[in-house]
Short mmCIF file of C-alpha atoms in Angstrom, two decimals:
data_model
loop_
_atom_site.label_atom_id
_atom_site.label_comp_id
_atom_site.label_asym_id
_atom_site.label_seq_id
_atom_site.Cartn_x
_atom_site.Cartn_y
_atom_site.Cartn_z
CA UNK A 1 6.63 -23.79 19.89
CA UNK A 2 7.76 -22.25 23.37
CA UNK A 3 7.28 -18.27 23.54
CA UNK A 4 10.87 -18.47 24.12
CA UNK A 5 11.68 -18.85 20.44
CA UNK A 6 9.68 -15.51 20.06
CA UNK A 7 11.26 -13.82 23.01
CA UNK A 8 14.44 -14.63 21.42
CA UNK A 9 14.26 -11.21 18.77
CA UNK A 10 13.63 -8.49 20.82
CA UNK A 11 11.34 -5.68 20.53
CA UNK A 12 13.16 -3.45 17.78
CA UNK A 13 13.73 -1.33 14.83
CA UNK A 14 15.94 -2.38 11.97
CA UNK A 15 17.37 -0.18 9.57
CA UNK A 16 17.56 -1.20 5.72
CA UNK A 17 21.37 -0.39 6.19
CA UNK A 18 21.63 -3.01 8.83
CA UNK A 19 20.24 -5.50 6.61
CA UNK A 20 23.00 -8.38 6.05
CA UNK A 21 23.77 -9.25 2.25
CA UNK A 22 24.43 -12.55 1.85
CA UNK A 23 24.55 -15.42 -1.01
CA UNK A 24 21.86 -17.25 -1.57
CA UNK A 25 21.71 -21.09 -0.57
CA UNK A 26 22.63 -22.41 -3.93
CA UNK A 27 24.97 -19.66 -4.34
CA UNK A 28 23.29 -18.00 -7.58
CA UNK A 29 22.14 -14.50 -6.04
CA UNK A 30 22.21 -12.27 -3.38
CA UNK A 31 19.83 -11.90 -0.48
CA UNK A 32 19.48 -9.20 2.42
CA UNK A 33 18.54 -10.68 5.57
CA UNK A 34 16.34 -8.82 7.29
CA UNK A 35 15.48 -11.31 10.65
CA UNK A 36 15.40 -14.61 11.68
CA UNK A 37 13.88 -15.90 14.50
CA UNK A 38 15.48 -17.30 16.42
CA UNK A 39 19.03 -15.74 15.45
CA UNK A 40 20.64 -19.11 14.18
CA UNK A 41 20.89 -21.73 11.93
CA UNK A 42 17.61 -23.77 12.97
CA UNK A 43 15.21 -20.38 12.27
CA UNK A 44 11.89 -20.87 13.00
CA UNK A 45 11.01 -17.19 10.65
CA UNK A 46 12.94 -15.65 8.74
CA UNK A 47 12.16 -12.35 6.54
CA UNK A 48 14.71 -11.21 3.20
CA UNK A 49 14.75 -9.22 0.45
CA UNK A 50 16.51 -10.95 -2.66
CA UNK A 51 18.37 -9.21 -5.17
CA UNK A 52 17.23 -11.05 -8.60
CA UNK A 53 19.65 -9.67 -11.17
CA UNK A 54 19.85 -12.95 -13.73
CA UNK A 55 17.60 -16.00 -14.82
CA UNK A 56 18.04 -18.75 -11.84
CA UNK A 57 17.10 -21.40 -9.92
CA UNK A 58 15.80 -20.99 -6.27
CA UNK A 59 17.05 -22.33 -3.66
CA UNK A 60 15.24 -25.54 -1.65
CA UNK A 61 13.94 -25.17 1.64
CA UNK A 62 12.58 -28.58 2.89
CA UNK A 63 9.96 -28.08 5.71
CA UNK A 64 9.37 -24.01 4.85
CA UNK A 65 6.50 -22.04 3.53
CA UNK A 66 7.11 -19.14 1.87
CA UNK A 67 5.90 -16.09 0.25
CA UNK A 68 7.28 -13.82 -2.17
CA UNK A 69 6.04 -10.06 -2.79
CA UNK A 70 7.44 -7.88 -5.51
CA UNK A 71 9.20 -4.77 -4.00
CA UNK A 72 11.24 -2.99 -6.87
CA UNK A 73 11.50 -4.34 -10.71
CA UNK A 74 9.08 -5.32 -14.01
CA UNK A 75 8.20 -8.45 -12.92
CA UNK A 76 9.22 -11.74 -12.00
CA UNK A 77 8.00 -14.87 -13.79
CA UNK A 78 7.82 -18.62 -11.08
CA UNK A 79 8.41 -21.58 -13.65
CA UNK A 80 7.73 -24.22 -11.03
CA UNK A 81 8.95 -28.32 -12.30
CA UNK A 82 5.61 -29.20 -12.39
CA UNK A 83 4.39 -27.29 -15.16
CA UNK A 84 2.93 -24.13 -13.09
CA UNK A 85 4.18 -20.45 -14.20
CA UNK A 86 3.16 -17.51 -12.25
CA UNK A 87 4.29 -13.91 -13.26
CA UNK A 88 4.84 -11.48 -10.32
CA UNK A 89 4.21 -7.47 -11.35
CA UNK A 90 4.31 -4.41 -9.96
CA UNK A 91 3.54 -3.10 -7.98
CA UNK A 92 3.22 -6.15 -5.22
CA UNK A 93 1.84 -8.64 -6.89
CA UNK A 94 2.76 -11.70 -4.05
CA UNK A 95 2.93 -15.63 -4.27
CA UNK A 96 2.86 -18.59 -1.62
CA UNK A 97 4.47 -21.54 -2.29
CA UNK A 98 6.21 -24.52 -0.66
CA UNK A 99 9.98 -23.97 0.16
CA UNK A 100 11.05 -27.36 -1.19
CA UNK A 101 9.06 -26.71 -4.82
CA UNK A 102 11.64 -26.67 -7.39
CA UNK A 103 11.24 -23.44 -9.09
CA UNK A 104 13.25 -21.13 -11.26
CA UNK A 105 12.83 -17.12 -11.34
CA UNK A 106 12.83 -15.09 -14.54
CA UNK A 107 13.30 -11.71 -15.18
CA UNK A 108 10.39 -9.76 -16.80
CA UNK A 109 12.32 -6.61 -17.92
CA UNK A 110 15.82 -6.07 -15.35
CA UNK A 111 16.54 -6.68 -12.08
CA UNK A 112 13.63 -7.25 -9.23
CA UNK A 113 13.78 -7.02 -5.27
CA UNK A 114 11.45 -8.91 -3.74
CA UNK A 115 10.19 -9.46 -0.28
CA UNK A 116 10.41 -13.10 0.64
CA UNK A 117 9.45 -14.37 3.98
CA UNK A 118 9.85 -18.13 4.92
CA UNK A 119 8.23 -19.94 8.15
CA UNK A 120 8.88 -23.64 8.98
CA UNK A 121 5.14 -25.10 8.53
CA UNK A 122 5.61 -27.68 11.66
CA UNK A 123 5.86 -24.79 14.20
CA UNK A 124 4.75 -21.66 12.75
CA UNK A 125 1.63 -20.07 11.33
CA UNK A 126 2.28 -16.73 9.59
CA UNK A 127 -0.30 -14.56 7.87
CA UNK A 128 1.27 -11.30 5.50
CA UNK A 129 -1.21 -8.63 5.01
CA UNK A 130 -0.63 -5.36 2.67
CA UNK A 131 -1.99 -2.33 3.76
CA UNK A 132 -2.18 1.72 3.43
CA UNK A 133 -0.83 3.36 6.40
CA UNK A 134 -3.20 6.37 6.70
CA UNK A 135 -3.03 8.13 9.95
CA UNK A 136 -2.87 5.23 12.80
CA UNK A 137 -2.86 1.52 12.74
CA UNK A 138 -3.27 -0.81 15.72
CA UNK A 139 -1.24 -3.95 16.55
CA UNK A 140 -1.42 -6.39 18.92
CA UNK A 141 1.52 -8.54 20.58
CA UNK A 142 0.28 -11.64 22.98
CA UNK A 143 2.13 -14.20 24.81
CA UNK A 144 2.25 -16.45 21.78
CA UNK A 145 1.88 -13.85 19.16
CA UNK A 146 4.75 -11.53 17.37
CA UNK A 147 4.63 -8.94 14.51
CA UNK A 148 6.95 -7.93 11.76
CA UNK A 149 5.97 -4.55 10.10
CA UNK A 150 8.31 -3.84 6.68
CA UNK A 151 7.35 -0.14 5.42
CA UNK A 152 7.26 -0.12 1.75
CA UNK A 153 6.90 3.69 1.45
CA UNK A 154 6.21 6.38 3.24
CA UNK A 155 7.27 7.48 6.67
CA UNK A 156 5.73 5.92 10.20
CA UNK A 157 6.87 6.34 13.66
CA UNK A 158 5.16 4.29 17.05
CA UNK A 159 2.74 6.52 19.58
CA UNK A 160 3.98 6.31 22.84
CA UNK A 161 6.90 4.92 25.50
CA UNK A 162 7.70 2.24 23.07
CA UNK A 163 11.64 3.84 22.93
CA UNK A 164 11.58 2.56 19.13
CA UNK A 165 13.18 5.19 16.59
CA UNK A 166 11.09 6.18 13.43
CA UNK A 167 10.65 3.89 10.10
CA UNK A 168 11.73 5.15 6.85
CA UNK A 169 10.63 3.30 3.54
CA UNK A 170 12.51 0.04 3.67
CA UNK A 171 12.76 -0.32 7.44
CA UNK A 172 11.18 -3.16 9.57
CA UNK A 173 10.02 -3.47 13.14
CA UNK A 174 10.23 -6.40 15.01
CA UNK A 175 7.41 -6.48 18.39
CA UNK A 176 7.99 -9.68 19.66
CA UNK A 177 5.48 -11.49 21.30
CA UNK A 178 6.02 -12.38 25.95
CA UNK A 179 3.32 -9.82 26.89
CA UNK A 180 0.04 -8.63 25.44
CA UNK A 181 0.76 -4.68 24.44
CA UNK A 182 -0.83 -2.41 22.01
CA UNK A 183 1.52 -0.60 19.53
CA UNK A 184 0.34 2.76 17.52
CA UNK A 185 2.11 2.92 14.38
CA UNK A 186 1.44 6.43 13.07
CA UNK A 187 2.31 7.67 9.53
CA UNK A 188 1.80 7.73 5.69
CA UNK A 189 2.48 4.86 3.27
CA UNK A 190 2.45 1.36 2.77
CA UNK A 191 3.46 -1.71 4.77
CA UNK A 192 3.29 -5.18 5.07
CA UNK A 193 2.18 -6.67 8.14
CA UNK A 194 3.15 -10.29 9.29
CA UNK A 195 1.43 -11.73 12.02
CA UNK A 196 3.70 -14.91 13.64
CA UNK A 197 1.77 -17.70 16.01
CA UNK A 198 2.62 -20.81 16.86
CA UNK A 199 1.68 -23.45 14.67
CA UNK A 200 -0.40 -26.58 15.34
CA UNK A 201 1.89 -30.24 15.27
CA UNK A 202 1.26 -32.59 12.73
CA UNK A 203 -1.08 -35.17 13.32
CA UNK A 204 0.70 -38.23 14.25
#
């Protein structure tokens, strides 16, 4: 993948209330689109939240990897075809699985929100972390090498001339990769922490 793609989404801050609700691909929930990379149709990363509020299906996404961490809810139960059932529960229990897997979500106890971020495997490596936010924490953008921080809880804001506003629980930043820079994230709480690279081509 070209840096290009990752120059694409600038360097930002995005509000939960700028978050765009949309239905999901099969058309049996909601999701609120956080960012995709780059900002069309043919995303290369994409982070959501989806709004689980009844028994369904997911939707297929041939070619994607994704995870899925439990935000808000009782649980979520993953009945996959091929026999496999894995229970998400608070409070971020988190699962990686292939986007074309035919799997159906179940509802522990009510409605869940849940973190889901997708990459397309042929191009992109992505790596989510959890982590306290205690004082400072470091990150580093590179030429080929882009960050997405989510704040779960908590309060943060970035050290420096970065021009970025604060994050409040349920914001995300965006530091997209073109240059290496170091960004101070200062603050109280929890996060997630994706690191996005260019992935390695098939073998032919």
């Amino acid at each position: 993948m070209s840096t290009d793609t990752f120059l694409s989404a600038a360097t930002r801050v995005i509000p939960r209330v700028e978050y765009r609700r949309e239905r999901w691909r099969n058309g049996l929930g909601w999701t609120r689109e956080i960012v995709r990379v780059p900002d069309t149709d043919d995303w290369q990363v994409r982070l959501s939240i989806a709004e689980i509020e009844q028994d369904a299906a997911f939707s297929a996404f041939p070619g994607i990897e994704r995870e899925l961490v439990l935000l808000r809810g009782e649980g979520l139960r993953l009945r996959f075809a091929d026999g496999t059932l894995h229970t998400l529960m608070p409070p971020h229990d988190r699962l990686r699985f292939a986007g074309e897997a035919q799997v159906r979500g179940e509802l522990v106890d009510g409605v869940t929100h849940d973190f889901n971020l997708m990459w397309r495997r042929d191009a992109v490596n992505a790596e989510l972390l959890h982590r306290p936010l205690v004082g400072s924490m470091f990150f580093f953008t590179e030429a080929d090498t882009a960050w997405a921080i989510h704040l779960l809880s908590g309060q943060a804001q970035f050290d420096g001339d970065t021009n970025l506003p604060p994050l409040e629980a349920g914001d995300t930043a965006w530091l997209a990769a073109g240059e290496r820079r170091r960004f101070a994230l200062r603050g109280g709480g929890e996060l997630l922490a994706i690191r996005v690279s260019p992935g390695k081509p098939p073998l032919a």
